[in-house]
Short mmCIF file of C-alpha atoms in Angstrom, two decimals:
data_model
loop_
_atom_site.label_atom_id
_atom_site.label_comp_id
_atom_site.label_asym_id
_atom_site.label_seq_id
_atom_site.Cartn_x
_atom_site.Cartn_y
_atom_site.Cartn_z
CA MET A 1 -5.38 -23.74 108.25
CA GLU A 2 -8.55 -24.30 106.36
CA LYS A 3 -8.61 -20.74 106.09
CA ARG A 4 -5.65 -20.01 105.02
CA HIS A 5 -6.31 -21.95 102.20
CA ALA A 6 -9.58 -20.23 101.66
CA GLY A 7 -8.37 -17.08 101.22
CA THR A 8 -5.75 -17.51 99.04
CA LEU A 9 -7.96 -19.61 96.76
CA ALA A 10 -10.42 -16.37 96.38
CA VAL A 11 -7.66 -14.65 95.82
CA ILE A 12 -6.88 -16.92 92.69
CA ALA A 13 -10.56 -16.89 92.21
CA VAL A 14 -10.60 -13.47 91.58
CA MET A 15 -6.94 -13.23 89.62
CA ALA A 16 -8.73 -15.72 87.25
CA CYS A 17 -12.24 -13.33 87.11
CA LEU A 18 -9.61 -10.34 86.32
CA ALA A 19 -7.84 -12.57 83.54
CA VAL A 20 -10.44 -13.96 81.45
CA VAL A 21 -12.14 -10.07 82.13
CA GLY A 22 -9.32 -8.55 80.14
CA ALA A 23 -8.52 -11.05 77.70
CA VAL A 24 -12.02 -10.91 76.18
CA GLY A 25 -11.84 -6.86 76.42
CA GLY A 26 -8.51 -6.79 74.29
CA THR A 27 -10.01 -9.35 72.02
CA TYR A 28 -13.44 -7.13 71.06
CA LEU A 29 -10.86 -3.74 70.98
CA ALA A 30 -8.46 -5.44 68.95
CA ASN A 31 -10.81 -6.64 66.16
CA ARG A 32 -13.16 -3.47 66.40
CA ASN A 33 -9.49 -1.57 65.51
CA ALA A 34 -8.60 -4.03 62.98
CA SER A 35 -7.87 -3.02 59.41
CA PRO A 36 -10.47 -4.00 57.44
CA SER A 37 -9.41 -7.18 55.32
CA PRO A 38 -8.49 -6.83 51.68
CA ASP A 39 -10.78 -5.86 49.04
CA PRO A 40 -11.53 -9.42 47.37
CA THR A 41 -12.69 -6.68 43.79
CA PRO A 42 -10.68 -8.48 40.96
CA THR A 43 -7.58 -5.95 39.71
CA ALA A 44 -8.19 -4.22 36.08
CA THR A 45 -6.35 -7.19 34.53
CA GLY A 46 -9.44 -8.96 35.27
CA SER A 47 -11.63 -6.40 36.34
CA SER A 48 -15.12 -6.29 35.12
CA GLU A 49 -15.70 -2.47 35.68
CA SER A 50 -14.86 -0.79 32.20
CA PRO A 51 -11.32 0.62 32.78
CA GLU A 52 -11.00 4.34 32.32
CA PRO A 53 -10.41 6.12 28.42
CA SER A 54 -6.85 6.18 27.65
CA ASP A 55 -4.95 9.07 25.87
CA SER A 56 -3.64 7.27 22.85
CA PRO A 57 -3.52 8.44 19.43
CA SER A 58 -6.03 6.69 17.75
CA ASP A 59 -8.71 8.23 20.56
CA SER A 60 -6.92 11.81 19.65
CA THR A 61 -8.00 13.95 17.07
CA ASP A 62 -4.66 16.25 15.68
CA PRO A 63 -6.88 19.01 13.65
CA ASP A 64 -3.61 19.34 11.87
CA THR A 65 -3.49 16.38 10.02
CA SER A 66 -7.41 16.01 9.98
CA THR A 67 -8.36 15.11 6.60
CA GLU A 68 -10.51 17.81 3.68
CA PRO A 69 -12.33 17.14 0.94
CA SER A 70 -10.34 16.97 -2.20
CA ALA A 71 -10.75 19.15 -4.51
CA SER A 72 -11.73 18.95 -7.87
CA PRO A 73 -9.11 18.92 -10.76
CA ARG A 74 -8.47 21.74 -12.39
CA PRO A 75 -10.31 22.07 -15.86
CA ALA A 76 -7.83 20.11 -19.12
CA GLU A 77 -5.59 23.05 -20.28
CA PRO A 78 -6.55 24.33 -24.17
CA GLY A 79 -5.16 21.77 -26.89
CA THR A 80 -5.19 18.11 -28.45
CA TYR A 81 -4.73 15.33 -26.60
CA GLN A 82 -3.60 11.48 -28.14
CA ILE A 83 -5.66 9.24 -27.37
CA ASN A 84 -5.91 6.00 -29.92
CA GLU A 85 -8.97 4.31 -27.79
CA VAL A 86 -10.10 1.78 -30.02
CA VAL A 87 -14.23 1.57 -29.62
CA TYR A 88 -15.06 -1.15 -32.21
CA ASP A 89 -13.16 -3.64 -33.51
CA ALA A 90 -14.88 -6.62 -36.03
CA LEU A 91 -14.88 -8.40 -39.47
CA SER A 92 -12.07 -5.80 -40.80
CA LEU A 93 -14.25 -2.74 -39.25
CA SER A 94 -13.12 -0.42 -36.80
CA VAL A 95 -14.23 2.57 -35.14
CA THR A 96 -10.64 4.59 -33.32
CA LEU A 97 -11.52 7.71 -30.93
CA VAL A 98 -8.55 9.45 -31.96
CA SER A 99 -7.43 12.25 -29.94
CA ALA A 100 -9.57 15.17 -27.91
CA GLU A 101 -9.41 18.52 -27.98
CA VAL A 102 -10.36 21.50 -25.86
CA ILE A 103 -11.60 24.26 -27.16
CA GLY A 104 -12.76 27.33 -24.76
CA ASP A 105 -15.19 25.45 -22.15
CA LYS A 106 -15.87 22.96 -24.91
CA LEU A 107 -14.62 19.02 -25.44
CA LYS A 108 -14.71 18.01 -29.39
CA LEU A 109 -13.51 14.03 -29.38
CA ASN A 110 -12.26 13.06 -33.00
CA PHE A 111 -12.85 9.45 -34.07
CA ARG A 112 -12.16 7.40 -37.20
CA TYR A 113 -13.98 5.01 -38.99
CA ARG A 114 -12.01 2.41 -41.41
CA ASN A 115 -13.06 -0.55 -43.72
CA ASP A 116 -10.47 -3.35 -44.31
CA ALA A 117 -12.99 -4.97 -45.42
CA LEU A 118 -13.35 -6.41 -48.83
CA ILE A 119 -17.16 -4.89 -49.34
CA ALA A 120 -18.38 -1.64 -48.62
CA TRP A 121 -19.56 -0.54 -44.78
CA PRO A 122 -23.11 0.75 -45.04
CA LEU A 123 -22.87 3.87 -42.10
CA THR A 124 -26.44 6.18 -40.75
CA CYS A 125 -26.31 9.20 -39.39
CA PRO A 126 -30.19 9.76 -37.01
CA VAL A 127 -31.55 12.62 -37.44
CA ALA A 128 -30.25 15.89 -35.63
CA GLU A 129 -32.86 15.86 -32.43
CA ILE A 130 -31.24 11.62 -32.11
CA ASP A 131 -27.55 12.59 -32.93
CA ARG A 132 -27.22 14.81 -30.06
CA ILE A 133 -28.86 12.10 -27.46
CA SER A 134 -26.59 9.19 -29.32
CA SER A 135 -23.44 9.79 -27.65
CA LYS A 136 -22.77 11.70 -24.58
CA VAL A 137 -19.77 11.33 -21.81
CA VAL A 138 -20.16 11.04 -17.87
CA LEU A 139 -17.98 12.60 -15.21
CA GLY A 140 -16.24 10.99 -13.19
CA ASP A 141 -18.77 12.28 -10.86
CA ASP A 142 -21.99 10.74 -12.66
CA GLN A 143 -22.57 14.16 -14.27
CA THR A 144 -23.50 13.01 -18.17
CA VAL A 145 -23.01 15.43 -20.35
CA TYR A 146 -24.36 14.94 -24.62
CA ALA A 147 -23.39 16.52 -27.69
CA GLU A 148 -24.61 19.84 -28.75
CA SER A 149 -23.47 19.05 -31.63
CA SER A 150 -21.56 16.83 -34.16
CA TRP A 151 -20.31 15.80 -37.71
CA CYS A 152 -23.56 14.04 -38.24
CA SER A 153 -26.09 16.42 -36.43
CA THR A 154 -24.13 19.57 -39.28
CA THR A 155 -23.74 17.28 -42.66
CA ARG A 156 -25.23 14.46 -42.94
CA ALA A 157 -28.55 14.25 -41.00
CA GLY A 158 -31.20 11.23 -41.01
CA GLU A 159 -28.62 10.10 -44.68
CA THR A 160 -27.15 6.51 -45.26
CA PHE A 161 -23.55 5.86 -47.34
CA SER A 162 -21.04 4.13 -47.39
CA LEU A 163 -17.94 3.68 -46.27
CA ALA A 164 -16.18 1.88 -48.99
CA PRO A 165 -13.27 -0.71 -49.07
CA GLY A 166 -10.01 -0.11 -48.21
CA THR A 167 -10.78 3.85 -46.83
CA GLN A 168 -11.46 5.44 -43.40
CA ALA A 169 -13.07 8.97 -42.68
CA MET A 170 -13.21 11.40 -39.10
CA SER A 171 -15.89 12.26 -37.49
CA TRP A 172 -16.53 13.85 -34.72
CA ALA A 173 -18.15 15.48 -31.51
CA LEU A 174 -19.41 18.83 -29.12
CA TYR A 175 -19.45 18.70 -25.63
CA PRO A 176 -20.15 21.39 -23.14
CA VAL A 177 -17.70 20.63 -21.21
CA VAL A 178 -14.08 19.55 -19.98
CA PRO A 179 -13.34 17.16 -17.52
CA GLY A 180 -10.20 17.74 -15.35
CA ALA A 181 -6.82 17.62 -15.73
CA GLY A 182 -6.30 13.78 -15.89
CA ALA A 183 -9.64 12.49 -14.55
CA PRO A 184 -11.40 9.60 -16.07
CA PHE A 185 -14.37 9.67 -17.82
CA ASP A 186 -16.29 7.79 -19.92
CA VAL A 187 -17.48 8.19 -23.46
CA THR A 188 -20.72 6.57 -25.66
CA TRP A 189 -20.63 6.90 -28.85
CA TYR A 190 -23.66 5.23 -30.42
CA ASP A 191 -24.61 2.18 -30.52
CA PHE A 192 -20.80 0.70 -30.11
CA PRO A 193 -19.15 -0.21 -26.87
CA VAL A 194 -18.65 2.50 -24.08
CA VAL A 195 -14.45 3.99 -23.92
CA GLU A 196 -14.09 3.70 -20.16
CA ASP A 197 -11.71 5.35 -17.79
CA VAL A 198 -10.59 8.41 -20.81
CA ARG A 199 -7.82 11.03 -19.45
CA LEU A 200 -7.05 13.76 -21.22
CA ARG A 201 -2.73 13.93 -19.93
#
């Protein structure tokens, strides 16, 4: 009986050893062949990596809609343009830019002096050399053009005279330029305030 139990115990011991080896071997193979755990990298909404460039309309350039440099405005047509901009008005004495004339490739500006005071208005014309740089037009591109001739330089250069009460007189200047049609330009007339945003239209 002791021998029988000893044999039985020996068989049980061998089977237990095989079970342990099988369990250990099975666990190893399972871990080796199993899929790796999911990558913990954050999703796109929280990723620190730069996203791929998008094809949004704002990132693309359409050659058909690209902005071309604007062309210069065409020169104003020959003719007379009414301006009627007050250059100076104080103590019943006034100067008005009445009109502009486009004559060929030149611009003529016409000014009216009016004396509504009770005394004469003394006026002085500079000498011709000074007179030609005493008035100018400045175009929108900052081009400055001085008068090539004027009423003073051709009529009363270097003279002083008076405008009687209740009377008016016209003066003019001719510039070798024609502003663009409807384009703004500034006018400086002797030492009077600058007339801004003058347009031929």
